[in-house]
Short mmCIF file of C-alpha atoms in Angstrom, two decimals:
data_model
loop_
_atom_site.label_atom_id
_atom_site.label_comp_id
_atom_site.label_asym_id
_atom_site.label_seq_id
_atom_site.Cartn_x
_atom_site.Cartn_y
_atom_site.Cartn_z
CA ALA A 29 118.30 166.02 42.81
CA PHE A 30 117.58 165.54 46.14
CA ARG A 31 120.49 165.15 47.69
CA ALA A 32 121.91 168.18 45.13
CA MET A 33 120.19 170.49 47.29
CA ALA A 34 120.55 169.02 50.69
CA SER A 35 124.43 169.52 49.71
CA MET A 36 123.62 173.65 48.33
CA LEU A 37 121.87 174.66 51.59
CA LYS A 38 124.26 172.98 54.04
CA GLN A 39 126.21 175.32 52.06
CA GLY A 40 125.08 178.18 52.76
CA GLY A 41 123.16 178.30 49.39
CA VAL A 42 119.56 178.87 48.41
CA VAL A 43 117.05 175.88 46.84
CA VAL A 44 113.15 176.95 45.16
CA VAL A 45 111.36 174.50 45.18
CA VAL A 46 107.78 174.58 43.66
CA SER A 47 104.88 173.38 46.20
CA ASP A 48 101.41 174.29 45.43
CA ARG A 49 101.15 171.30 43.24
CA ASP A 50 102.32 167.56 43.07
CA LEU A 51 103.32 166.72 39.56
CA ALA A 52 105.34 163.62 40.67
CA GLY A 53 102.20 162.76 42.88
CA THR A 54 104.65 161.03 45.95
CA GLY A 55 103.40 164.09 47.98
CA GLU A 56 102.14 164.15 51.33
CA PRO A 57 98.76 164.29 52.40
CA VAL A 58 97.29 167.58 53.21
CA CYS A 59 93.62 169.52 53.48
CA PHE A 60 94.22 172.25 51.58
CA PHE A 61 91.13 174.83 50.56
CA GLY A 62 88.96 171.78 52.50
CA ARG A 63 90.12 169.09 50.30
CA ARG A 64 92.93 166.31 51.00
CA VAL A 65 95.19 166.16 47.98
CA THR A 66 98.94 165.47 48.02
CA LEU A 67 101.02 168.34 47.69
CA PRO A 68 104.98 168.06 47.16
CA SER A 69 106.74 167.43 50.79
CA ALA A 70 110.89 168.17 49.30
CA ALA A 71 110.52 171.59 51.00
CA VAL A 72 109.72 170.57 54.42
CA LEU A 73 112.22 167.80 54.04
CA LEU A 74 115.35 170.03 53.24
CA ALA A 75 114.82 172.15 55.94
CA LEU A 76 113.82 169.20 58.29
CA ARG A 77 116.88 167.64 57.04
CA THR A 78 119.44 170.59 56.95
CA GLY A 79 118.15 173.16 59.48
CA ALA A 80 118.24 175.05 56.69
CA PRO A 81 115.01 177.79 57.44
CA LEU A 82 111.80 177.27 55.19
CA MET A 83 110.33 180.28 54.09
CA GLY A 84 107.79 180.90 51.54
CA THR A 85 108.23 182.91 48.24
CA PHE A 86 105.22 184.07 46.27
CA ALA A 87 105.80 186.92 42.80
CA HIS A 88 103.19 189.39 41.48
CA ARG A 89 102.50 190.20 38.29
CA ASP A 90 100.99 194.08 38.33
CA ARG A 91 98.90 195.18 35.01
CA LEU A 92 102.34 196.42 33.73
CA GLY A 93 103.43 193.16 33.07
CA ARG A 94 105.92 193.86 35.84
CA ILE A 95 106.38 191.28 38.30
CA SER A 96 107.75 191.69 41.95
CA GLY A 97 108.13 188.71 44.98
CA ARG A 98 108.19 188.43 48.71
CA PHE A 99 109.45 186.29 51.36
CA THR A 100 107.09 185.57 54.39
CA PRO A 101 108.41 185.26 57.66
CA VAL A 102 110.20 181.65 58.26
CA LEU A 103 108.24 178.60 58.82
CA ASP A 104 108.83 177.30 62.56
CA LEU A 105 108.81 173.53 61.69
CA GLY A 106 110.57 172.22 65.12
CA GLN A 107 113.72 172.09 63.47
CA ARG A 108 115.31 172.00 67.07
CA ARG A 109 113.95 168.57 67.48
CA ALA A 110 115.85 165.35 69.23
CA ARG A 111 118.31 163.93 67.03
CA LEU A 112 120.21 161.09 66.51
CA PRO A 113 124.27 161.42 67.29
CA ASP A 114 124.75 161.95 62.97
CA GLY A 115 122.11 164.97 63.25
CA LYS A 116 119.29 163.20 61.51
CA MET A 117 115.97 162.98 63.45
CA PRO A 118 114.47 159.40 64.54
CA SER A 119 112.74 158.43 61.35
CA ARG A 120 109.27 158.43 63.38
CA THR A 121 109.93 161.87 64.22
CA LEU A 122 111.37 162.86 60.82
CA ARG A 123 107.75 161.46 59.57
CA ALA A 124 105.81 163.59 62.16
CA ALA A 125 107.66 166.87 61.71
CA VAL A 126 106.73 166.48 57.59
CA ALA A 127 103.49 165.92 58.21
CA GLU A 128 103.08 168.81 60.92
CA GLY A 129 105.37 171.04 58.41
CA MET A 130 103.05 170.14 55.59
CA LYS A 131 99.86 171.85 57.61
CA GLU A 132 102.26 174.44 57.94
CA VAL A 133 103.16 174.68 54.48
CA SER A 134 99.07 174.29 53.42
CA ALA A 135 98.14 176.88 55.38
CA LEU A 136 100.28 179.58 53.95
CA LEU A 137 99.99 178.86 50.73
CA GLU A 138 96.04 178.85 51.16
CA ARG A 139 96.00 182.87 52.98
CA GLU A 140 98.87 183.62 50.05
CA ILE A 141 96.15 182.00 47.28
CA ARG A 142 93.60 184.06 48.73
CA ARG A 143 94.79 187.15 49.15
CA ARG A 144 95.78 187.65 45.19
CA PRO A 145 93.53 184.58 43.96
CA SER A 146 94.03 185.81 40.27
CA GLN A 147 97.78 185.19 40.63
CA TRP A 148 97.64 181.64 41.40
CA VAL A 149 98.15 180.03 38.00
CA VAL A 150 97.46 176.25 37.72
CA LEU A 151 97.59 174.26 34.71
CA GLN A 152 96.44 170.67 35.40
CA PRO A 153 93.22 169.73 37.84
CA LEU A 154 94.41 169.78 41.39
CA PHE A 155 91.82 168.59 42.97
CA ASP A 156 90.23 166.03 40.17
CA ARG A 157 89.17 163.37 42.79
CA LEU A 158 85.92 163.23 44.31
CA GLU A 159 85.80 162.55 48.20
CA SER A 160 84.69 159.34 49.07
CA GLY A 161 80.77 159.02 48.21
CA GLU A 162 80.61 162.03 46.84
CA SER A 163 78.71 163.23 43.58
CA ALA A 164 80.30 165.48 40.71
CA SER A 165 77.25 167.53 41.40
CA GLU A 166 78.16 167.14 45.45
CA ALA A 167 81.79 168.25 44.97
CA LYS A 168 82.58 171.15 46.99
CA GLU A 169 83.48 174.84 45.55
CA VAL A 170 86.92 176.43 46.50
CA ASP A 171 85.85 179.44 48.62
CA LEU A 172 88.38 182.29 47.10
CA PRO A 173 87.48 185.73 46.76
CA GLY A 174 86.20 187.39 43.59
CA HIS A 175 86.38 183.41 42.53
CA ALA A 176 84.21 179.66 42.65
CA ALA A 177 86.02 177.44 41.45
CA ARG A 178 84.83 174.23 41.24
CA ALA A 179 86.62 172.02 43.51
CA ALA A 180 86.00 168.83 41.15
CA LEU A 181 87.60 169.89 38.12
#
C-alpha cells in the first residue's frame, strides 16, 4: 500500500491518510494531549520520501448534517534536507525527520481537536495505557473545551 501511495504522489495525485489513531499499533511515539501515545507516521514518511506537501484535512458536520472540509497550511517537514544521490534521505536523517514531523502532526491534531472537540470521533481507546507508576485514579484529564475525557479510558 505504501508504494502505491508514494507512486500516486509522485504522479501529482492526492493521498489521504487517517492520522489521529494508530490502529495497526506500529506508529511513532508522540506526546498527544499531554499523554504518550503512538500515531501513524505514514503521512509524514510519504511526504519526506516523495517531497509531496503535507497538510491537515478536517471535516465538520453542521447542525443540519451537512459536511464541509478544510485544509490547513502545508506543514514544514524540512523536505529539503540533504539527500543521497538516489534522492533518498540517509536513514539516520530520515528517522529524525519523521520524529520531528510527528511532533508537528500531533500539535496540529491537538489544535484542530480543541477548536471543535465535538467533531472528533474516536471509537476505540486512545489513551488506554497508564503512564509508568500512574494509577487509574491519578489518570490525567484531557483538556478539551466543554469536554472532560478520562485519559485512561
